[in-house]
Amino acid sequence: MKRIGIAGAHSYIGESLSAWLAQTPERFETVIVDVRGEGWRSLDWAGLDAVVLVAGIAHQAETPDNAPLYEAVNHRLAVEIATHAKADGVGQFVLFSTMSVYGLTVGRIGAETPTAPTTSYGRSKLSAEQDIAALADDQFHVAVLRPPMIYGRGCRGNYPKLAALARKTPVFPRVANERSMLYIDTLCRFMARLLESGAGGLYFPQNAAYVRTDALVAAVVAAHGRRLWRPRGFGWLLTALARRGGAIGKVFGSLTYDQCLSAEFREQTEPTLEETVRATEADA
């Protein structure tokens, strides 16, 4: 049995992962650690096989005033937590990073795509990746995840905003874009395999199928028993504008990981987009 510490109380990913792993108590035992304040520094993690860091600052409007907060929490605190875990003999450390380390609004990310973050969030996460990776050795394996947008029941971030719009609109333009996304249960299955392996490395978990924005909106509408009109006439214009990035690019542009980056620890079968959206929208 693996004993897993999840660093980040009240985190959507952390609580979802803890609940998922609890379904197989013969394989996993989890403890959620609140890393706000100073209390965590006196905790003994010697009995843990792995620490998963999900705490961090995200989904906030960035300003010059809060830039230091990203650096303090997402970078420096993350390194301190990893250092503490290594000192206590934890064998595996899993850091949740972000697709934002590439600084892209549109594009296809492959193995050779350089990191070039453009936000405080992306820069702080990349700095944490680099400094924590430097701690790795034969006894301390560092695994870094750069997931795309994560969605599922109770999620935060961009999905709830798009879903709220979908529940109100009868029409949404048809645009042939592609987005990498990650359903929370798919992530948890991936994490279970990664934690059992004890491995380090760089990982890009994502759904096996890319998602079209209009198909996602249609799935949300269908989950609430309605139909969506998707006119074709504006697609070419939105596609052209999306290539410039910005707000339109975030909604109608294509931003994906090459699927070959995501082969490790992947399940052979996954639920469909419609199935995942129905589960996500169940309480909405």
Coordinates of C-alpha atoms in Angstrom, one line a residue:
M1 CA 0.0 0.0 0.0
K2 CA 1.2 3.5 -0.8
R3 CA 0.9 6.3 1.7
I4 CA 0.3 9.6 -0.1
G5 CA 0.5 13.2 1.3
I6 CA -1.6 15.7 -0.7
A7 CA -0.2 19.2 0.0
G8 CA -3.0 21.7 -0.5
A9 CA -6.2 21.7 1.6
H10 CA -9.4 22.7 -0.1
S11 CA -7.9 22.2 -3.5
Y12 CA -10.3 20.9 -6.2
I13 CA -7.6 18.5 -7.6
G14 CA -6.4 17.4 -4.2
E15 CA -9.8 16.6 -2.8
S16 CA -10.8 14.9 -6.0
L17 CA -7.7 12.8 -6.0
S18 CA -8.0 11.9 -2.3
A19 CA -11.6 10.7 -2.8
W20 CA -10.6 8.7 -5.9
L21 CA -7.7 7.0 -4.1
A22 CA -9.9 6.3 -1.1
Q23 CA -12.0 3.9 -3.3
T24 CA -9.1 1.4 -3.1
P25 CA -7.8 1.5 0.5
E26 CA -5.8 -1.7 -0.1
R27 CA -3.7 0.3 -2.6
F28 CA -3.6 3.8 -1.1
E29 CA -3.9 5.8 2.1
T30 CA -4.0 9.5 1.8
V31 CA -3.6 12.5 4.1
I32 CA -4.3 16.1 3.0
V33 CA -1.9 18.6 4.4
D34 CA -2.7 22.3 4.8
V35 CA 0.5 24.2 3.7
R36 CA -0.8 27.6 4.5
G37 CA 0.9 29.2 7.5
E38 CA 3.8 27.6 9.3
G39 CA 2.3 24.4 10.9
W40 CA 3.3 22.1 8.0
R41 CA 7.0 22.7 8.6
S42 CA 6.9 20.8 11.9
L43 CA 5.2 17.7 10.3
D44 CA 7.1 14.5 10.0
W45 CA 6.6 13.0 6.5
A46 CA 9.0 10.1 7.0
G47 CA 6.2 7.5 6.6
L48 CA 4.9 8.9 3.3
D49 CA 5.8 7.2 0.0
A50 CA 4.9 10.3 -2.1
V51 CA 3.9 14.0 -1.7
V52 CA 1.6 15.5 -4.3
L53 CA 1.7 19.3 -4.4
V54 CA -1.6 20.8 -5.6
A55 CA -1.5 24.0 -3.6
G56 CA -0.9 27.3 -5.5
I57 CA -2.3 30.6 -6.8
A58 CA -4.3 30.3 -10.0
H59 CA -7.5 31.6 -11.6
Q60 CA -7.0 35.1 -10.5
A61 CA -6.7 38.3 -12.5
E62 CA -3.0 39.2 -12.6
T63 CA -1.9 42.7 -11.6
P64 CA 1.5 44.2 -10.8
D65 CA 0.6 44.2 -7.2
N66 CA -0.1 40.4 -7.0
A67 CA 2.9 39.3 -9.1
P68 CA 5.0 38.8 -5.9
L69 CA 2.3 36.5 -4.5
Y70 CA 2.7 34.1 -7.5
E71 CA 6.4 34.0 -6.9
A72 CA 6.1 33.5 -3.2
V73 CA 3.5 30.7 -3.3
N74 CA 3.9 28.9 -6.7
H75 CA 7.7 29.0 -6.7
R76 CA 9.4 29.6 -3.3
L77 CA 6.8 27.8 -1.2
A78 CA 6.7 24.9 -3.6
V79 CA 10.5 24.5 -3.4
E80 CA 10.4 24.6 0.4
I81 CA 7.7 21.9 0.5
A82 CA 9.7 19.7 -1.9
T83 CA 12.9 20.2 0.2
H84 CA 11.0 19.2 3.3
A85 CA 9.7 16.1 1.6
K86 CA 13.2 15.1 0.5
A87 CA 14.7 15.7 3.9
D88 CA 12.1 13.4 5.5
G89 CA 12.9 10.6 3.1
V90 CA 9.8 10.8 0.8
G91 CA 10.6 8.8 -2.3
Q92 CA 8.4 10.6 -4.9
F93 CA 7.3 14.2 -5.3
V94 CA 4.6 15.2 -7.8
L95 CA 4.4 18.8 -8.8
F96 CA 1.3 20.1 -10.7
S97 CA 2.5 22.7 -13.1
T98 CA 0.6 24.1 -16.1
M99 CA 0.4 24.4 -19.9
S100 CA 1.0 28.1 -19.3
V101 CA 4.7 27.6 -19.1
Y102 CA 4.7 27.6 -22.9
G103 CA 3.1 31.1 -23.1
L104 CA 0.8 30.1 -26.0
T105 CA -2.8 30.9 -26.7
V106 CA -2.9 28.9 -29.9
G107 CA -0.7 26.2 -31.4
R108 CA 0.4 22.6 -31.1
I109 CA 2.8 21.7 -28.4
G110 CA 5.3 19.0 -29.1
A111 CA 8.4 17.6 -27.4
E112 CA 10.6 20.3 -28.9
T113 CA 8.3 23.3 -28.1
P114 CA 10.3 25.7 -25.9
T115 CA 8.9 27.1 -22.7
A116 CA 8.3 30.8 -22.8
P117 CA 5.8 31.9 -20.1
T118 CA 4.2 35.3 -20.5
T119 CA 2.3 35.5 -17.2
S120 CA 3.2 35.6 -13.5
Y121 CA 1.4 32.3 -13.1
G122 CA 3.4 30.6 -15.9
R123 CA 6.7 32.1 -14.8
S124 CA 6.3 31.0 -11.2
K125 CA 5.4 27.5 -12.2
L126 CA 8.3 27.1 -14.5
S127 CA 10.7 28.4 -11.8
A128 CA 9.3 25.8 -9.4
E129 CA 9.7 23.1 -12.0
Q130 CA 13.4 23.9 -12.5
D131 CA 14.4 24.3 -8.9
I132 CA 12.5 21.2 -7.7
A133 CA 13.9 19.1 -10.6
A134 CA 17.3 20.0 -9.3
L135 CA 16.5 18.2 -6.0
A136 CA 15.9 14.8 -7.8
D137 CA 18.3 11.9 -7.3
D138 CA 18.1 8.1 -7.1
Q139 CA 16.1 8.3 -3.8
F140 CA 13.9 11.3 -4.6
H141 CA 12.0 11.1 -7.8
V142 CA 10.4 14.3 -9.1
A143 CA 7.4 14.0 -11.4
V144 CA 6.1 17.2 -13.1
L145 CA 2.7 17.4 -14.7
R146 CA 1.7 20.1 -17.2
P147 CA -2.0 19.4 -17.7
P148 CA -4.3 21.4 -20.0
M149 CA -7.7 22.7 -18.7
I150 CA -9.1 20.3 -16.1
Y151 CA -12.8 19.9 -15.8
G152 CA -15.3 17.9 -13.8
R153 CA -18.0 18.3 -11.2
G154 CA -17.2 21.2 -9.0
C155 CA -14.2 22.4 -11.0
R156 CA -12.9 25.9 -11.1
G157 CA -11.3 28.0 -13.8
N158 CA -12.4 28.5 -17.4
Y159 CA -14.8 25.5 -17.7
P160 CA -17.5 26.9 -15.3
K161 CA -17.4 30.2 -17.2
L162 CA -18.0 28.6 -20.6
A163 CA -20.6 26.2 -19.2
A164 CA -22.5 29.1 -17.6
L165 CA -22.7 30.8 -21.0
A166 CA -23.7 27.5 -22.6
R167 CA -26.6 27.0 -20.3
K168 CA -28.0 30.4 -21.3
T169 CA -27.5 30.6 -25.0
P170 CA -29.6 28.9 -27.7
V171 CA -26.9 29.5 -30.4
F172 CA -23.1 29.1 -30.7
P173 CA -21.0 29.4 -33.9
R174 CA -19.6 26.2 -35.4
V175 CA -15.8 26.4 -35.4
A176 CA -13.5 23.5 -36.3
N177 CA -10.9 24.1 -33.6
E178 CA -9.2 21.7 -31.2
R179 CA -8.4 22.0 -27.6
S180 CA -6.6 19.7 -25.2
M181 CA -8.6 19.1 -22.1
L182 CA -8.5 16.7 -19.1
Y183 CA -11.4 15.2 -17.3
I184 CA -10.8 14.9 -13.6
D185 CA -11.5 11.1 -13.4
T186 CA -9.1 10.6 -16.2
L187 CA -6.5 12.6 -14.3
C188 CA -7.1 10.6 -11.2
R189 CA -6.7 7.3 -13.0
F190 CA -3.4 8.6 -14.4
M191 CA -2.3 9.7 -10.9
A192 CA -3.0 6.3 -9.4
R193 CA -0.7 4.6 -12.0
L194 CA 2.0 7.3 -11.6
L195 CA 1.9 7.0 -7.8
E196 CA 2.1 3.2 -7.8
S197 CA 5.1 3.4 -10.1
G198 CA 7.0 5.9 -7.9
A199 CA 8.5 7.4 -11.1
G200 CA 9.8 10.8 -11.9
G201 CA 9.7 12.6 -15.2
L202 CA 7.7 15.2 -17.2
Y203 CA 4.1 14.3 -18.0
F204 CA 1.3 15.7 -20.1
P205 CA -2.0 13.9 -19.2
Q206 CA -4.9 14.8 -21.4
N207 CA -8.0 13.3 -22.9
A208 CA -7.4 10.9 -25.7
A209 CA -9.6 13.1 -28.0
Y210 CA -9.3 16.8 -28.6
V211 CA -12.3 18.9 -27.9
R212 CA -14.0 21.4 -30.3
T213 CA -15.4 24.4 -28.4
D214 CA -18.7 24.3 -30.1
A215 CA -19.0 20.5 -29.4
L216 CA -18.3 21.2 -25.7
V217 CA -21.0 23.9 -25.6
A218 CA -23.4 21.5 -27.3
A219 CA -22.6 18.8 -24.8
V220 CA -23.4 21.1 -21.9
V221 CA -26.7 22.2 -23.5
A222 CA -27.6 18.5 -24.2
A223 CA -26.8 17.6 -20.6
H224 CA -29.6 20.0 -19.6
G225 CA -32.1 18.5 -22.1
R226 CA -31.9 21.2 -24.7
R227 CA -30.5 21.5 -28.3
L228 CA -28.0 24.1 -29.6
W229 CA -28.1 25.8 -33.0
R230 CA -24.6 25.9 -34.4
P231 CA -24.6 28.1 -37.5
R232 CA -21.6 27.7 -39.9
G233 CA -21.5 31.2 -41.4
F234 CA -19.1 32.8 -38.8
G235 CA -16.6 29.9 -38.6
W236 CA -14.1 31.1 -41.1
L237 CA -14.0 34.6 -39.5
L238 CA -13.6 33.3 -36.0
T239 CA -10.9 30.9 -37.1
A240 CA -9.0 33.7 -38.7
L241 CA -9.3 36.0 -35.7
A242 CA -8.4 33.2 -33.3
R243 CA -5.0 32.7 -35.0
R244 CA -4.0 36.1 -33.5
G245 CA -4.5 34.8 -30.0
G246 CA -6.0 37.0 -27.3
A247 CA -9.5 36.4 -25.9
I248 CA -10.9 35.1 -29.2
G249 CA -8.0 32.7 -29.5
K250 CA -8.6 31.3 -26.0
V251 CA -12.2 30.4 -27.0
F252 CA -12.1 29.6 -30.7
G253 CA -8.4 28.9 -31.4
S254 CA -6.7 25.5 -31.3
L255 CA -4.3 24.8 -28.5
T256 CA -3.2 21.2 -28.1
Y257 CA -0.5 18.8 -26.9
D258 CA 0.7 16.3 -29.4
Q259 CA -1.0 13.1 -28.3
C260 CA 2.3 11.2 -28.4
L261 CA 3.4 13.2 -25.3
S262 CA 0.6 11.6 -23.3
A263 CA 1.0 7.9 -23.8
E264 CA 2.5 7.0 -20.4
F265 CA 0.2 5.7 -17.7
R266 CA -2.8 6.2 -20.0
E267 CA -5.9 4.0 -19.8
Q268 CA -6.8 2.1 -22.9
T269 CA -10.4 3.3 -22.8
E270 CA -11.8 6.6 -21.7
P271 CA -15.4 8.1 -21.4
T272 CA -16.7 10.2 -24.2
L273 CA -16.9 14.0 -24.0
E274 CA -20.7 13.7 -23.7
E275 CA -20.4 11.3 -20.8
T276 CA -17.9 13.5 -18.9
V277 CA -19.9 16.6 -19.5
R278 CA -23.1 14.9 -18.2
A279 CA -21.3 13.9 -15.0
T280 CA -19.8 17.4 -14.7
E281 CA -23.2 19.1 -15.2
A282 CA -25.1 16.8 -12.9
D283 CA -25.5 19.4 -10.1
A284 CA -25.4 22.5 -12.2

